[in-house]
PDB file of C-alpha atoms in Angstrom:
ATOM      1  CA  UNK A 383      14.188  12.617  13.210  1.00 51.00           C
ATOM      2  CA  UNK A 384      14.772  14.339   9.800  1.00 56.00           C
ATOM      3  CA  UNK A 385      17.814  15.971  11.094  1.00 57.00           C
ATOM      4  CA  UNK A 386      18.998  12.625  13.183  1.00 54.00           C
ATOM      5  CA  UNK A 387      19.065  10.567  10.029  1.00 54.00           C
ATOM      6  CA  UNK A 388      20.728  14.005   8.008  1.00 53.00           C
ATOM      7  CA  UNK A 389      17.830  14.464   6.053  1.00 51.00           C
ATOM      8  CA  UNK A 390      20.070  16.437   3.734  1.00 50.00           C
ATOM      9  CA  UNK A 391      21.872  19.848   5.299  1.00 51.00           C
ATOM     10  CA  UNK A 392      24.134  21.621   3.314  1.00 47.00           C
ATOM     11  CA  UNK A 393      26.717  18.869   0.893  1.00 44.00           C
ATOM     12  CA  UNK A 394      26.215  16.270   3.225  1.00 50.00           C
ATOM     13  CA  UNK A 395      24.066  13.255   2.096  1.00 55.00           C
ATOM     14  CA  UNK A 396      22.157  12.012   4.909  1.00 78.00           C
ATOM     15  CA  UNK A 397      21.534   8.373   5.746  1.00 82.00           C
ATOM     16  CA  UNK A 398      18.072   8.371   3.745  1.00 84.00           C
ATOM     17  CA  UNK A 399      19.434   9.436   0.979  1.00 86.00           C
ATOM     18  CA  UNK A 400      22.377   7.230   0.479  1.00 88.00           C
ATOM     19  CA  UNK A 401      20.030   4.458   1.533  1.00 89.00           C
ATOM     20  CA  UNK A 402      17.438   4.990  -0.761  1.00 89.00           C
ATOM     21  CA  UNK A 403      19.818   6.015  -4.044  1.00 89.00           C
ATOM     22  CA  UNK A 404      21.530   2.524  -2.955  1.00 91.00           C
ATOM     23  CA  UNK A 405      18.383   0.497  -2.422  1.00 91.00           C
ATOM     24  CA  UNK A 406      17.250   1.371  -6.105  1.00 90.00           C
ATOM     25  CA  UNK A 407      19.711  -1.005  -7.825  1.00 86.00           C
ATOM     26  CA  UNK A 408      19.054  -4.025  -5.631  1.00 89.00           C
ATOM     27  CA  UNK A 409      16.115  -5.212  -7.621  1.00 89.00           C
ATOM     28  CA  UNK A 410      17.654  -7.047  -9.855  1.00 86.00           C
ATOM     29  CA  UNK A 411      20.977  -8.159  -8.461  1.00 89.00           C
ATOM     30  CA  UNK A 412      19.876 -11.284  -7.198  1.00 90.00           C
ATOM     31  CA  UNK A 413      21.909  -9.902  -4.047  1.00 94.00           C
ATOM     32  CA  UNK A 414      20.459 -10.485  -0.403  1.00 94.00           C
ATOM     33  CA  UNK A 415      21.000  -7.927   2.056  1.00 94.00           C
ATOM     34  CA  UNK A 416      22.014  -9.164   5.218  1.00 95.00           C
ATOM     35  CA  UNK A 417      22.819  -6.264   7.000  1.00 95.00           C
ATOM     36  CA  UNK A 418      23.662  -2.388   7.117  1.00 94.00           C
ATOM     37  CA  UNK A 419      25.212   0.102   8.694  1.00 93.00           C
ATOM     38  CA  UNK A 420      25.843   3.787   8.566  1.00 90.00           C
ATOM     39  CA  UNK A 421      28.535   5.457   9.796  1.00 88.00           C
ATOM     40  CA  UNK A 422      27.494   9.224   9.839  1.00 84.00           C
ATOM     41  CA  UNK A 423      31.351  10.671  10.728  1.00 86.00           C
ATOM     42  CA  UNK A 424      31.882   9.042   7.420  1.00 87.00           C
ATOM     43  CA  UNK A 425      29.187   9.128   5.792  1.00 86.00           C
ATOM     44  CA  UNK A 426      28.947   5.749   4.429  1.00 90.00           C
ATOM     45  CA  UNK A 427      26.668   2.591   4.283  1.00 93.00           C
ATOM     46  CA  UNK A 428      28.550  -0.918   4.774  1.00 95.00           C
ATOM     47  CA  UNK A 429      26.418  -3.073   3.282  1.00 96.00           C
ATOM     48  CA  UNK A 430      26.811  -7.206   3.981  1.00 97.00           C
ATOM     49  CA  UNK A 431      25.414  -8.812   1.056  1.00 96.00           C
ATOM     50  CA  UNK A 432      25.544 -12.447  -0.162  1.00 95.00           C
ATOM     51  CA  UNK A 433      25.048 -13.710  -4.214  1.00 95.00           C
ATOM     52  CA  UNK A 434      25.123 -16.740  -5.887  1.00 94.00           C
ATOM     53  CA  UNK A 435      28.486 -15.615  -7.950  1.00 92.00           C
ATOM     54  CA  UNK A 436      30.949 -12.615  -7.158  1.00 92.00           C
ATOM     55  CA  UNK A 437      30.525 -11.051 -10.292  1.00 92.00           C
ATOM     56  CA  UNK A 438      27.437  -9.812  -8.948  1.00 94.00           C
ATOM     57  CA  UNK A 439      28.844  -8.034  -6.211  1.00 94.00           C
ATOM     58  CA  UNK A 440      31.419  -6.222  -8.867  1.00 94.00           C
ATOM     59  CA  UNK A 441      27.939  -5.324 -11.427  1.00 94.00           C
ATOM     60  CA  UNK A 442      26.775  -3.638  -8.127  1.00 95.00           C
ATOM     61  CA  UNK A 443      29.256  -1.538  -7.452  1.00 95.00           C
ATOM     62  CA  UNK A 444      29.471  -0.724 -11.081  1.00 95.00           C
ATOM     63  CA  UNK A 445      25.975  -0.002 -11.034  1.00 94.00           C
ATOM     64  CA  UNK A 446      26.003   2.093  -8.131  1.00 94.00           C
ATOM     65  CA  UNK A 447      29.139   3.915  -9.804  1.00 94.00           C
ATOM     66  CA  UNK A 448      26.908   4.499 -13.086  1.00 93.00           C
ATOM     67  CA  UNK A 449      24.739   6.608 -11.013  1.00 91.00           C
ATOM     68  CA  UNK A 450      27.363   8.783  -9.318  1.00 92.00           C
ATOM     69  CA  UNK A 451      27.640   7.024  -5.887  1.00 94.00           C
ATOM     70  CA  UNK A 452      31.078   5.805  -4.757  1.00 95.00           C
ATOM     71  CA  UNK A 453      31.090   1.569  -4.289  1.00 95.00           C
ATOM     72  CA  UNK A 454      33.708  -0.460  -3.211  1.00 95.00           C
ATOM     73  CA  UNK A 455      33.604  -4.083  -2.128  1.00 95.00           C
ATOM     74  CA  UNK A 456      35.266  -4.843   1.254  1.00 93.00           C
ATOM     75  CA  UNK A 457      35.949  -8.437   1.627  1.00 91.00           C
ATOM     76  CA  UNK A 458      34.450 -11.406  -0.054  1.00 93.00           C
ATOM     77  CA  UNK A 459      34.308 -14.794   1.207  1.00 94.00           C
ATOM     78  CA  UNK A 460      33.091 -18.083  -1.058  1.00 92.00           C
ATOM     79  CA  UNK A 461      30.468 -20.210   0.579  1.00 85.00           C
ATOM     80  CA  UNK A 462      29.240 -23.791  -0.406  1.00 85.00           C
ATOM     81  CA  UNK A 463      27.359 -22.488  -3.315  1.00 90.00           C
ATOM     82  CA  UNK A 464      27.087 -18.540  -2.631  1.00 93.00           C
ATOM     83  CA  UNK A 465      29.762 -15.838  -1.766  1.00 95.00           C
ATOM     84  CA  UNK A 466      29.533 -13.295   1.198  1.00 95.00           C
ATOM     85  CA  UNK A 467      30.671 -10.033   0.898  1.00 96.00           C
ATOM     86  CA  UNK A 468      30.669  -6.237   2.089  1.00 96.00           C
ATOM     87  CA  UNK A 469      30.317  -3.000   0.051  1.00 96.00           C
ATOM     88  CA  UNK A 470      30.754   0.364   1.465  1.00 96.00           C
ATOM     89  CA  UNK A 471      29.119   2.947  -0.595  1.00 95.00           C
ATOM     90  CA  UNK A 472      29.262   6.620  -0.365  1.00 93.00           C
ATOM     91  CA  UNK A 473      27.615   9.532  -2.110  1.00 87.00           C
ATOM     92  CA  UNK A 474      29.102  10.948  -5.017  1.00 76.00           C
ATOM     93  CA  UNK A 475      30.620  14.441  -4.342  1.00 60.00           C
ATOM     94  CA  UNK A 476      31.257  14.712  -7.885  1.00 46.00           C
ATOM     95  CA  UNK A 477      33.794  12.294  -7.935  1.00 43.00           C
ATOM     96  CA  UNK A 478      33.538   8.536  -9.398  1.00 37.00           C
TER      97      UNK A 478
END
């Protein structure tokens, strides 16, 4: 199962990983996770996340950023009194 979820092997961050260097700056956001996926050909998580204001979605991904992981928000969609959104993130590679 280590190997299934890419455990790490070789440069390649494995879905663990990503997950849990991701997971570390939810406390805190006052996001909700909704949903995730992983795409292992990519590499990435799509995360579908929901917050009282947008600006939270953009600290996020800046927060993510801060600790070398690649963040970008998808799409966003307002709500009666919350917004929807999705954020892909990515590890790293030494680029930010």
């Amino acid at each position: 199962w280590r190997v299934h979820l890419g455990a790490g092997s070789g440069d390649q961050v494995g879905f663990l990983s990503l997950l849990a260097d991701t997971a570390k700056g939810l406390p805190g956001s006052n996001l909700v996770l909704e949903n995730i996926n992983y795409n292992a050909s990519r590499g990435d998580l799509i995360l579908q996340v929901q917050a009282p204001r947008s600006e939270q979605l953009v600290q996020f991904t800046q927060a993510l950023a801060a600790r070398g992981l690649q963040a970008e928000i998808g799409t966003i969609s307002q709500e009666a009194n919350q917004v929807k959104g999705s954020i892909k993130v990515r590890s790293g590679g030494g680029a930010s």
